[in-house]
Coordinates of C-alpha atoms in Angstrom, one line a residue:
X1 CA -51.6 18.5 -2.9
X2 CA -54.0 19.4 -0.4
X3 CA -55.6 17.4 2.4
X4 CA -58.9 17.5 4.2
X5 CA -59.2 16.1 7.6
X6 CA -61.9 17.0 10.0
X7 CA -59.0 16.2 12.9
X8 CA -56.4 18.8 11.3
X9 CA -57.1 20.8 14.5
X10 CA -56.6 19.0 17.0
X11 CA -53.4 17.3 15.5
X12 CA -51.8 20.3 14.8
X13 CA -50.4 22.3 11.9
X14 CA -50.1 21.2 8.3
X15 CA -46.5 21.2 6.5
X16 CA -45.4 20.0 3.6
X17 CA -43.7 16.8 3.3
X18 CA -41.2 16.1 0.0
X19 CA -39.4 13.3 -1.2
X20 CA -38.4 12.1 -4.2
X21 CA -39.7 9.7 -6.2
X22 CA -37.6 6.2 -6.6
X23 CA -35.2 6.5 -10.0
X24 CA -36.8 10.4 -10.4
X25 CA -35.9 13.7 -10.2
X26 CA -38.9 15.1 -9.6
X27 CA -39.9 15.9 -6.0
X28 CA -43.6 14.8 -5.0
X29 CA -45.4 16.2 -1.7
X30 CA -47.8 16.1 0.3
X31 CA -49.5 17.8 3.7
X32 CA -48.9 15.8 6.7
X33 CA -50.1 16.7 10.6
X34 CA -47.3 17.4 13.0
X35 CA -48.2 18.1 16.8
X36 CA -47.3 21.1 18.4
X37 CA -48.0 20.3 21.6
X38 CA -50.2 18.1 24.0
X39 CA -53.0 17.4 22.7
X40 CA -56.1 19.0 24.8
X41 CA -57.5 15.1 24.5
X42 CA -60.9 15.4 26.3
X43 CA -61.9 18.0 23.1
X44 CA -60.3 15.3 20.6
X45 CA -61.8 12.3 22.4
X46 CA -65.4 13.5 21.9
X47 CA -64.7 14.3 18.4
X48 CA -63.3 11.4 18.0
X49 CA -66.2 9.5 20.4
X50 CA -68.8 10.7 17.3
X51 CA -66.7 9.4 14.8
X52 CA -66.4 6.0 17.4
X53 CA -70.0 5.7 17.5
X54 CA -71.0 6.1 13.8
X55 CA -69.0 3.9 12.6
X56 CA -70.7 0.9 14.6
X57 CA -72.6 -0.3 11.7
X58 CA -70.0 0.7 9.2
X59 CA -67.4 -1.7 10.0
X60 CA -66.1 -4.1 7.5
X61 CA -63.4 -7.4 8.4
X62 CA -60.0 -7.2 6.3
X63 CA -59.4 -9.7 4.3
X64 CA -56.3 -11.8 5.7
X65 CA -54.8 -10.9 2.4
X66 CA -54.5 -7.6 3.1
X67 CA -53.1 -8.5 6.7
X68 CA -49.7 -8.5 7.9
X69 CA -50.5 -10.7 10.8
X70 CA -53.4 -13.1 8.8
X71 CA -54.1 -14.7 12.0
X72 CA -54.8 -11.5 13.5
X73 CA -58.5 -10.3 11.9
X74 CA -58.9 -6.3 12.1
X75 CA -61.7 -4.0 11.2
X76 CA -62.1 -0.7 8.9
X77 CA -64.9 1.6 8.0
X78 CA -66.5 0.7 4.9
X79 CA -65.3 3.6 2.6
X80 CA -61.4 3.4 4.0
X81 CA -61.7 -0.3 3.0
X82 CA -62.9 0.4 -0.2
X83 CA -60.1 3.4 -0.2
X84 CA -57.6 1.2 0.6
X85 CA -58.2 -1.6 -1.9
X86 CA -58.2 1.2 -4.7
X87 CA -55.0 2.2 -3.5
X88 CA -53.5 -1.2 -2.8
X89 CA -54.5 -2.4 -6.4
X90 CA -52.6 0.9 -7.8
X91 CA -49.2 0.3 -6.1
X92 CA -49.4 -3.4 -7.2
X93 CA -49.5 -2.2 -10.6
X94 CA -47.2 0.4 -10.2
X95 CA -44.8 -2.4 -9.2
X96 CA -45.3 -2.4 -5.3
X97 CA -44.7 -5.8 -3.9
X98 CA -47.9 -7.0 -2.5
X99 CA -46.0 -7.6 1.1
X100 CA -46.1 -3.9 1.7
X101 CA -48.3 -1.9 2.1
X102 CA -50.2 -4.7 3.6
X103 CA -52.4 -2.9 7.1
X104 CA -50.7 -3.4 10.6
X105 CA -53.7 -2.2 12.1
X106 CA -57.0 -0.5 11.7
X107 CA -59.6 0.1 14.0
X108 CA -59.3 0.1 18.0
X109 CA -61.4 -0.1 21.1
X110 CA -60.9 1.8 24.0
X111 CA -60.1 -1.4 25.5
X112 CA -57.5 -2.4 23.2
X113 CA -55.8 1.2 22.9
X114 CA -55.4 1.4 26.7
X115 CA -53.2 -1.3 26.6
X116 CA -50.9 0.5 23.9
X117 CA -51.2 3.7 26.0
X118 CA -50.1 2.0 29.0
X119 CA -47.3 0.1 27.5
X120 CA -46.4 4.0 26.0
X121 CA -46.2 5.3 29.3
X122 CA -43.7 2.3 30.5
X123 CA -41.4 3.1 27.8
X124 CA -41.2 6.9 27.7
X125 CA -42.3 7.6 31.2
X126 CA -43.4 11.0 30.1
X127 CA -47.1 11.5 29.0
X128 CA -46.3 13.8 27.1
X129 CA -43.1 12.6 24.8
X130 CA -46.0 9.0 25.0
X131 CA -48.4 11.2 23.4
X132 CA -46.3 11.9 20.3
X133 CA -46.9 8.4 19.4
X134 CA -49.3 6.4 21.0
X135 CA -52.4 8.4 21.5
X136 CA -54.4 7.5 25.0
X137 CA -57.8 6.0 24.9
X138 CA -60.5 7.6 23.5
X139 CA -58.3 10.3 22.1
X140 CA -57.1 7.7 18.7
X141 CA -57.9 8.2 15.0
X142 CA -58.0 4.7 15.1
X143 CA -61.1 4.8 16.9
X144 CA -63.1 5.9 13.7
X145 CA -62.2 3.0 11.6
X146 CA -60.7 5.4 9.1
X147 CA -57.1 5.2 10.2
X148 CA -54.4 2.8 8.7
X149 CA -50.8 1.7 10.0
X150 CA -49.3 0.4 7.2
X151 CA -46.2 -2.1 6.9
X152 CA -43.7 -0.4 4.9
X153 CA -41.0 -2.9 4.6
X154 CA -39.2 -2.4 7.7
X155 CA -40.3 -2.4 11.8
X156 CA -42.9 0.5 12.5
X157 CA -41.4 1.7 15.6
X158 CA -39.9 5.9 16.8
X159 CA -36.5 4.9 16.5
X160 CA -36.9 3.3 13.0
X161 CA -38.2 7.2 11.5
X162 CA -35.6 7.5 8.7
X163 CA -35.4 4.5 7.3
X164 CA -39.6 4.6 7.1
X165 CA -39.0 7.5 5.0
X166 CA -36.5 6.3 3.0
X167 CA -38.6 2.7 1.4
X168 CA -40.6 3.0 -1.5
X169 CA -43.8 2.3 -0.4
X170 CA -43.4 5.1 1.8
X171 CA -42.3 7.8 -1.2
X172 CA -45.1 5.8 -3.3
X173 CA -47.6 7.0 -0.6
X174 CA -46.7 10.4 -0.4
X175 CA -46.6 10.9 -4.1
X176 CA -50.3 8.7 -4.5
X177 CA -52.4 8.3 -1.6
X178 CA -54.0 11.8 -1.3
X179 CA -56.1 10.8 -4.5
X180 CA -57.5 7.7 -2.7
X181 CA -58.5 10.2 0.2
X182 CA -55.5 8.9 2.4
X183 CA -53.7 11.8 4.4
X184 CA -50.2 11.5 6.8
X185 CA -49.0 12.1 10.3
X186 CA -45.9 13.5 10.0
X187 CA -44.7 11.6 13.6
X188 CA -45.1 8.2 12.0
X189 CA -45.0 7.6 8.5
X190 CA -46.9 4.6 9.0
X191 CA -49.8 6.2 10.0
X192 CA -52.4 7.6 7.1
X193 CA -56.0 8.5 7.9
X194 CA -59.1 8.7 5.5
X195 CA -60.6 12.0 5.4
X196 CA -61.3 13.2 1.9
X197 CA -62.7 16.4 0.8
X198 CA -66.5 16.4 1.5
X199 CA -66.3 13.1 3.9
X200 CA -69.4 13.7 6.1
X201 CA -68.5 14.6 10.0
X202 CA -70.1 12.0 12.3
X203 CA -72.2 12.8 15.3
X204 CA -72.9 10.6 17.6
X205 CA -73.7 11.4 21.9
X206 CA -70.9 8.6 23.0
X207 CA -68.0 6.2 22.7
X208 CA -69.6 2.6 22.3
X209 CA -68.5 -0.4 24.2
X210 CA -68.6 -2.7 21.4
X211 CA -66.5 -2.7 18.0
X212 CA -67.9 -1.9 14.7
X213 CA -70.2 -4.6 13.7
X214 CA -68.4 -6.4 10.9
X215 CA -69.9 -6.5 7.2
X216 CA -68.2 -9.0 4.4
X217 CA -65.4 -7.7 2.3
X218 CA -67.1 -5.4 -0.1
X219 CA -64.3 -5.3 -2.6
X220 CA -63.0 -8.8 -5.0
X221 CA -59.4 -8.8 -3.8
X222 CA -56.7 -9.4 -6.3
X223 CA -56.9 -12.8 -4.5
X224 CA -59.7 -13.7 -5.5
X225 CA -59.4 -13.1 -9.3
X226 CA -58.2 -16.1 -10.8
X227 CA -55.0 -16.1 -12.7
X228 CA -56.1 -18.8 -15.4
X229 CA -59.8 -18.2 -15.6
X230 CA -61.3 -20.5 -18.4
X231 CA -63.5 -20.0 -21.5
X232 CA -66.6 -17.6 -21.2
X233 CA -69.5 -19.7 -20.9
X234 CA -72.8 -20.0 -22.8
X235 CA -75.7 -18.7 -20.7
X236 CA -79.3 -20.7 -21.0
X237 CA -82.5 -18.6 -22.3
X238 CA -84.3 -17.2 -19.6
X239 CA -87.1 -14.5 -19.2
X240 CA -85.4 -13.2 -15.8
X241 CA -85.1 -9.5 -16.2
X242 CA -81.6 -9.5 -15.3
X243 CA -80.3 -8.2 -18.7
X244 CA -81.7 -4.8 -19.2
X245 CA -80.6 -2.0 -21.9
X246 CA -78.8 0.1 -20.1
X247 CA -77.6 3.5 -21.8
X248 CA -76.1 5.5 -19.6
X249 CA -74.7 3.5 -16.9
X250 CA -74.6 5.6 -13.4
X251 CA -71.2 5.8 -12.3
X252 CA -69.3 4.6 -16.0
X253 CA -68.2 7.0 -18.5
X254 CA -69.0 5.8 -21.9
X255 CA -65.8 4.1 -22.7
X256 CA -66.3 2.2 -19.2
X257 CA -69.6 1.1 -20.0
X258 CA -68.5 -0.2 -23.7
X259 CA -65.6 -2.2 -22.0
X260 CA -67.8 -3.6 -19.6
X261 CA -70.4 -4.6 -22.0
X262 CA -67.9 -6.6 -23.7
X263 CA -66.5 -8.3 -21.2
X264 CA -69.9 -9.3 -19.2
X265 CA -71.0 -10.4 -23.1
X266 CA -68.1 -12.7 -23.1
X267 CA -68.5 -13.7 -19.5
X268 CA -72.2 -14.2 -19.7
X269 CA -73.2 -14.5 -23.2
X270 CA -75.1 -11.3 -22.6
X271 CA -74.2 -7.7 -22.2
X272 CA -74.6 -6.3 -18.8
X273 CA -76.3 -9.4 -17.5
X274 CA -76.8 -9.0 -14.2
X275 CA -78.0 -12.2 -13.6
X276 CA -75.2 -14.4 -15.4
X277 CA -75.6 -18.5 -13.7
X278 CA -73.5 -21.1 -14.4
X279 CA -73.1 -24.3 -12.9
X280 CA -70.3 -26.3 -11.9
X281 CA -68.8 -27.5 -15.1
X282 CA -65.4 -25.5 -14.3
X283 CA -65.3 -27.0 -10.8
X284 CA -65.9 -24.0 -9.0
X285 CA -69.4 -25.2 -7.6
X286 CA -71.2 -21.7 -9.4
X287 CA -70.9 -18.7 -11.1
X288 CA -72.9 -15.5 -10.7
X289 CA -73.2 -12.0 -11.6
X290 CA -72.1 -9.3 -14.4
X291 CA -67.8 -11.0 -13.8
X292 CA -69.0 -14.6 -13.0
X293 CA -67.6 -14.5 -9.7
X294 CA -67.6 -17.7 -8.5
X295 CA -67.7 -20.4 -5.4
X296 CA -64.4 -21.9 -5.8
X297 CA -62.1 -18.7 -5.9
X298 CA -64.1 -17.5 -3.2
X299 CA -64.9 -14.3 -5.3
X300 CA -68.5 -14.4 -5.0
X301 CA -69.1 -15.0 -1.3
X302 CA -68.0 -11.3 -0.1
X303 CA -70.7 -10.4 -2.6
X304 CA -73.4 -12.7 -1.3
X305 CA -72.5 -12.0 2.4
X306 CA -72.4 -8.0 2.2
X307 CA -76.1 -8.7 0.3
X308 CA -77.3 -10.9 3.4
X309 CA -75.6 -8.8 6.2
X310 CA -76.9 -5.5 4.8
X311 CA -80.4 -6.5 3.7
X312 CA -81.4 -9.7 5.8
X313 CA -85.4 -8.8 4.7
X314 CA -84.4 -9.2 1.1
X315 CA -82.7 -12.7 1.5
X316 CA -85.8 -14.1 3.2
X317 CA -88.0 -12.9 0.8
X318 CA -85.8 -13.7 -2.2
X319 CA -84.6 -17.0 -0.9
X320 CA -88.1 -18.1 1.3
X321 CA -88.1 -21.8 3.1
X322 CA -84.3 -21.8 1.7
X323 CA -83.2 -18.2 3.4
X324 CA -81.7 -20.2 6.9
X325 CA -79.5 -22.8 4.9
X326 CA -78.4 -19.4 2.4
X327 CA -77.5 -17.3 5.8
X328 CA -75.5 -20.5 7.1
X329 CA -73.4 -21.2 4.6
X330 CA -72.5 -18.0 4.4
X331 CA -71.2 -17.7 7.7
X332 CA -67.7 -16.4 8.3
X333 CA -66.8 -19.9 10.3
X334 CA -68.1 -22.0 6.8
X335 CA -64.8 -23.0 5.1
X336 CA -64.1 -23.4 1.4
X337 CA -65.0 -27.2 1.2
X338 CA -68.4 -26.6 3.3
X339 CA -69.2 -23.9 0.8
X340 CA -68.1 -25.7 -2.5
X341 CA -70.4 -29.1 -1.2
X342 CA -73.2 -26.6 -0.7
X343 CA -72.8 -25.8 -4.2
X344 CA -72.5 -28.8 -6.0
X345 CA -75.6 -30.0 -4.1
X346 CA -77.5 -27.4 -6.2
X347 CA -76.3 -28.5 -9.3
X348 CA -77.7 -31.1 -11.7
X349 CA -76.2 -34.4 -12.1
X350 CA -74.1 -33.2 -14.9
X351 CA -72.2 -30.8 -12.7
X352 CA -73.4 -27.8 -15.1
X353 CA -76.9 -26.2 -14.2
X354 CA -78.4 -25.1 -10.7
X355 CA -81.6 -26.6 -10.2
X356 CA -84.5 -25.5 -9.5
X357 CA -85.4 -23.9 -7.3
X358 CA -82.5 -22.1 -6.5
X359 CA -82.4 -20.8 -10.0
X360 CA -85.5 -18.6 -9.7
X361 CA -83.9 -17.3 -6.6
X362 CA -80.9 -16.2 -7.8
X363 CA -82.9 -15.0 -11.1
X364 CA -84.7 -12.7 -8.0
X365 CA -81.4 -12.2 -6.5
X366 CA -80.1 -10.5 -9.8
X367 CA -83.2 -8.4 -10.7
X368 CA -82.9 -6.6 -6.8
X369 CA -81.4 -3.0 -7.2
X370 CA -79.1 -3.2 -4.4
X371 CA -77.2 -5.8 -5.0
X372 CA -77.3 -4.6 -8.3
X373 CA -75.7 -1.9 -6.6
X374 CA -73.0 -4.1 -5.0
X375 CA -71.9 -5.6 -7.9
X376 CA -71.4 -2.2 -9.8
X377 CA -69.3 -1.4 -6.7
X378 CA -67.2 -4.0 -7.0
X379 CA -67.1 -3.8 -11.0
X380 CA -66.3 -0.1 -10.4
X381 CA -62.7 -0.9 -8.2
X382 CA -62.3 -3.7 -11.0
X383 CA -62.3 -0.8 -13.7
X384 CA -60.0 1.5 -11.6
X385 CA -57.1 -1.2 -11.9
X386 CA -57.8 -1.3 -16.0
X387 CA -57.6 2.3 -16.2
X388 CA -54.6 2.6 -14.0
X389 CA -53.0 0.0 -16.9
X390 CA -54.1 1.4 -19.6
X391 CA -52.7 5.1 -18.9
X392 CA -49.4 2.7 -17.3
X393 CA -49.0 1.2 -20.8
X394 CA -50.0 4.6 -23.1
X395 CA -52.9 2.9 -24.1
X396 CA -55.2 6.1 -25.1
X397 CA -57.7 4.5 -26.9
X398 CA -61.5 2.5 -25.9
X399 CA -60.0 -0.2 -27.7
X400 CA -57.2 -0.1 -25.1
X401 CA -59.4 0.3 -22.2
X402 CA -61.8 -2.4 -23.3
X403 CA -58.6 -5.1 -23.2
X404 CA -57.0 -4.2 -20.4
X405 CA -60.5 -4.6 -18.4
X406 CA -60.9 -8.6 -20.1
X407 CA -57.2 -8.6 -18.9
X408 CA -57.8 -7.9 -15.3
X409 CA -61.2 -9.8 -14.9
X410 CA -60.0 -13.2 -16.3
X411 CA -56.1 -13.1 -15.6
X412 CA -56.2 -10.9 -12.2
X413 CA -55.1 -7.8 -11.1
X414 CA -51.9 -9.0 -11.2
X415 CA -52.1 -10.0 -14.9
X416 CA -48.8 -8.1 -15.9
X417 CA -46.0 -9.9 -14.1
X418 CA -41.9 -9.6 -14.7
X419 CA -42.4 -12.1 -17.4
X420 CA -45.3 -10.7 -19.8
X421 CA -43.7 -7.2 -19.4
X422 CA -40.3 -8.1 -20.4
X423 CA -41.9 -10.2 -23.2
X424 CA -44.4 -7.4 -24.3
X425 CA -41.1 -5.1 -24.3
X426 CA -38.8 -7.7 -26.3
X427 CA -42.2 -8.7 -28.9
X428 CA -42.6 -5.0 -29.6
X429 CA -39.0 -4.0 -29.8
X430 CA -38.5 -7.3 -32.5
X431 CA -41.5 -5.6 -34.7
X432 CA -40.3 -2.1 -34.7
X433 CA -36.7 -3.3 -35.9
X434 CA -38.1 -5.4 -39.1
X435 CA -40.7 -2.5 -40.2
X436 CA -38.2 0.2 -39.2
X437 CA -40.9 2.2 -37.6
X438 CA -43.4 2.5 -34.3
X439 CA -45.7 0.5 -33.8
X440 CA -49.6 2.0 -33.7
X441 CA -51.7 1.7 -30.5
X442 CA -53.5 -1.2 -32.5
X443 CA -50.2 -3.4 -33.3
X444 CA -48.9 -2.5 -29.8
X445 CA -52.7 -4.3 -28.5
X446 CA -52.0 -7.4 -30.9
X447 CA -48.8 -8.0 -29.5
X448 CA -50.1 -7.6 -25.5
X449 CA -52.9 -10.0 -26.1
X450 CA -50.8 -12.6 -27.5
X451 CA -48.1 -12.3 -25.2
X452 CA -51.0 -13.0 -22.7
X453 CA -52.5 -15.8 -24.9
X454 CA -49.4 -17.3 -25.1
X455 CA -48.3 -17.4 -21.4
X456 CA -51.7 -18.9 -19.4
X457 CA -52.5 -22.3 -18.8
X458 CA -52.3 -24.3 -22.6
X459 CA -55.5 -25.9 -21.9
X460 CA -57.1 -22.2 -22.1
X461 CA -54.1 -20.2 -25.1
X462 CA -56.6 -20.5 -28.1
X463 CA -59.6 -19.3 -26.3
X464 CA -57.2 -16.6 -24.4
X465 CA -56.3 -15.1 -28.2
X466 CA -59.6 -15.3 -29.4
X467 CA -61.1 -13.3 -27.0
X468 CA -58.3 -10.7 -26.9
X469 CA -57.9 -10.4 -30.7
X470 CA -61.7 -9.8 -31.1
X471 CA -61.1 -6.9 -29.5
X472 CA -58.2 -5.8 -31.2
X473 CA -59.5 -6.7 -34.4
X474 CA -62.8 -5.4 -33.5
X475 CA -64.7 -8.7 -35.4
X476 CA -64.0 -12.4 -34.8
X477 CA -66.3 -15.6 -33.4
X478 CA -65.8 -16.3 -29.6
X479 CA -67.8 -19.7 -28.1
X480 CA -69.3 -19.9 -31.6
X481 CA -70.8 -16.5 -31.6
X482 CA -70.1 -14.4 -34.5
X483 CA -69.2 -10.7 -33.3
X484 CA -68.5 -6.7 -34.8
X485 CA -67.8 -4.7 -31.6
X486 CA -68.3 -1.2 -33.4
X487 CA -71.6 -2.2 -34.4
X488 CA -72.7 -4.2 -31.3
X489 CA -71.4 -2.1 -28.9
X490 CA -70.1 1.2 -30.5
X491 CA -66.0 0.5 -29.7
X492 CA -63.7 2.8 -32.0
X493 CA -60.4 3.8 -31.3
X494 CA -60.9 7.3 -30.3
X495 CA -59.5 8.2 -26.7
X496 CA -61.5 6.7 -23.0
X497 CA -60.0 10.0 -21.3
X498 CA -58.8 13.0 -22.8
X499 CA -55.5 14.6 -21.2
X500 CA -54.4 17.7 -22.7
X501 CA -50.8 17.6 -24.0
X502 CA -51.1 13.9 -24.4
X503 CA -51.6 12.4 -28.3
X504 CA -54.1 10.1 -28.8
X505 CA -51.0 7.1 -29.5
X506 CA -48.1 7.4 -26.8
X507 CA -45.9 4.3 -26.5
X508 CA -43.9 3.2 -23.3
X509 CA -40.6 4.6 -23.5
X510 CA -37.7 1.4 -23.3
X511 CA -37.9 -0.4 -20.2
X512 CA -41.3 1.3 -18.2
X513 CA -42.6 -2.0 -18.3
X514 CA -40.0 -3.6 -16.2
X515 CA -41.5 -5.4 -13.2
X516 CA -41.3 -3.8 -10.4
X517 CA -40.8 -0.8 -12.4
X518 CA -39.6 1.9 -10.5
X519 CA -41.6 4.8 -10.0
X520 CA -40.9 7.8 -12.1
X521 CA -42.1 11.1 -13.7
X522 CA -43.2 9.7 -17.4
X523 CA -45.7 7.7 -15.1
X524 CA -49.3 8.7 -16.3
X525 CA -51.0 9.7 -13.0
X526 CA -54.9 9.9 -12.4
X527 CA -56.4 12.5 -12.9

């Protein structure tokens, strides 16, 4: 692998770092930075300093999710956050427990890495054996936003270096997070900084005194995706222009776009409807957007707060007389219940339509380009986890993609746990002994969806299969709407990605589902 950091320089040299791979053979490596030497710091500091002072308006709060102190809120640069929750919803599905991996810390002020420099000093009592791990103020990666001290299962700390190296999060890192744009220190294994290939160099005349000014959460955290989500819902006529006939979709690859067309048609009754509302007849106060993210999970605030924070001229001309009372409930200090009774005060009596006249705003809301933008973003991490489960499971077909993007929206991130993988392995093992041969890609889809149908909440199983099997079957009536997926939306089952070597069918070998499943060679990486 290579790596690309603008600090290479001043960190010192790049060597290769090998380990193995948990339960494989096969080496993976990386490039890490080792220091030489002390660090000429004034040089790095105003590098750094640049970095600092861009990344003011870039900053974006953690959610306590991805914390491993909740209580204590930290900061990152927008793209590492959005770095990071691509790579943290990878090693979840590659069977990383979601306790590691978790961020220890993120950015720094000067004020704040002073005090770890000092305490430094009071340990080692030489600057220079301090400097190999605590870098002094001004002078830290940290500063940027873009650097990331991650728990790996055991204490972060100099005298703790082997077994670091020895957890699998750690290995899982060296062998994974150079494609997320995440490079090592060799020093502390803990430590990875974002610095991809092409990642524009700051400028900026000085270190600010202030922190990055905090944006909302730009990504839907695995937390927020609910884990019984229930039956798509009918969306009212309307003459908004938020469904438009997209072909070509910036930013999807054909197969992508045909997945998500399905999904948002089941969601909001409409492909690619941008402009989806329900009420709240599921008691999540209301639903918006291409995914119906909603009030009550807390999946559509991050949305609605980057929008506000990012383009305050746009809410008070979208929302008018309304704008203060949108701002405020948006507010970071607004809990759940505040936000919920602000929603169910905009719903009729029956609990399932926003009145008037907050539906024309959020029919304005959905017709802006930018937070169309936004909710592509967020769609776009959402379609990274379904493609990372779809090459985990051998699934080579758009048919394959397509489900494994319904099952991540409605079921979670998290949708394959220890008990649907062993009963997806023991369902598919059962019909391979009583036909006597392998199962196709197809049979192997019908058995995942109704593994998944048959372990959610009861109230939701029938309308779970339905959905599924429509798109394994590729016809089928969903909410009482008839439906052919090849000619609605163009679905076959030729490959979403084409990886030479691979047949268009390749079936887990025995026991790759297991959960966590260890990380090994026959893993299909990214490309």
């Amino acid at each position: 692998m290579r790596c690309s950091n603008p600090l290479a320089i001043k960190l010192g040299i790049r060597t290769p770092e090998e380990v193995l791979a948990a339960g494989s053979k096969v080496a993976c490596h990386t490039f890490v930075f080792e220091k030489t030497g002390p660090i000429r710091v004034g040089s790095a500091a105003a590098r750094i300093a640049r970095a600092h002072a861009a990344a003011r308006d870039l900053g974006v709060n953690i959610h306590p999710r991805h914390l491993a102190d909740p209580s204590s809120p930290k900061q990152l640069h927008r793209a590492a956050y959005d770095a990071y929750l691509r790579l943290k919803a990878a090693a979840e599905a590659d069977g990383i427990p979601p306790n590691l991996l978790v961020i220890v810390s993120g950015y720094r002020s000067i004020r704040s890495q002073q005090s770890l420099w000092e305490n430094a000093l009071n340990r080692y009592r030489d600057p220079n054996i301090a400097r190999r791990w605590v870098a002094p103020p001004g002078g830290s990666p940290h500063h940027t936003g873009r650097a990331i001290d991650f728990s790996l299962g055991t204490r972060n700390d100099s005298s703790n270096i082997p077994a670091l190296r020895s957890t699998v999060a750690y290995k899982w890192l060296v062998c994974n997070a150079e494609r997320f744009g995440f490079t090592p220190y060799r020093n502390e294994p803990w430590h990875w900084e974002f610095n991809p290939p092409g990642f524009p160099t700051s400028t900026g005349p000085s270190v600010p005194a202030a922190p990055p000014r905090p944006t909302p959460i730009p990504s839907r955290s695995p937390a927020h995706l609910p884990v019984y989500a229930p039956p798509a819902r009918r969306q009212e006529p309307s003459s908004s222009p938020a469904e438009i006939p997209i072909v070509g979709l910036p930013g999807f690859s054909p197969p992508e776009e045909k997945a998500l067309r399905i999904t948002t048609m089941f969601e909001t009754g409409r492909p690619l409807n941008f402009g989806g509302l329900t009420g709240n007849f599921d008691n999540q106060g209301l639903s918006f957007g291409l995914l119906q993210w909603n009030i009550g999970t807390g999946s559509l605030q991050p949305l609605l707060r980057e929008f506000a924070t990012r383009f305050p001229g746009k809410v008070q001309a979208i929302f008018g007389p309304d704008a203060p009372r949108f701002f405020d409930i948006l507010q970071p200090h607004r809990s759940l219940p505040e936000q919920m009774q602000f929603a169910r005060s905009i719903n009729d009596a029956s609990q399932r339509n926003v009145v008037e006249p907050w539906r024309t705003y959020f029919a304005r809301l959905a017709a802006d380009p930018d937070f169309r933008q936004i909710q592509l973003r967020h769609v776009r991490w959402l379609m990274d986890v379904a493609k990372t489960f779809a090459r985990r499971l051998g699934l080579r077909s758009e048919r394959g993609l397509a489900l494994m993007l319904d099952n991540v929206t409605q079921n979670g991130a998290g949708w394959l746990k220890p008990n649907r993988a062993a009963l997806i392995q023991q369902r598919k093992a059962e019909q391979e002994r009583q036909t006597g041969r392998p199962l196709t890609e197809r049979q192997f889809l019908a058995v995942i969806a109704n593994v998944v149908a048959d372990t959610v909440n009861p109230r939701w199983s029938e309308d779970v299969r339905r959905r599924r099997m429509m798109i394994v079957n590729g016809t089928g009536v969903v909410h009482e709407t008839p439906m052919d997926l090849a000619r609605q939306f163009g679905l076959t089952d030729q490959p979403w990605e084409t990886i030479p070597g691979v047949p268009s069918w390749s079936a887990p070998a025995p026991g790759t589902m297991q959960y966590p499943r260890p990380l090994s060679a026959t893993r299909l990486r990214a490309p």
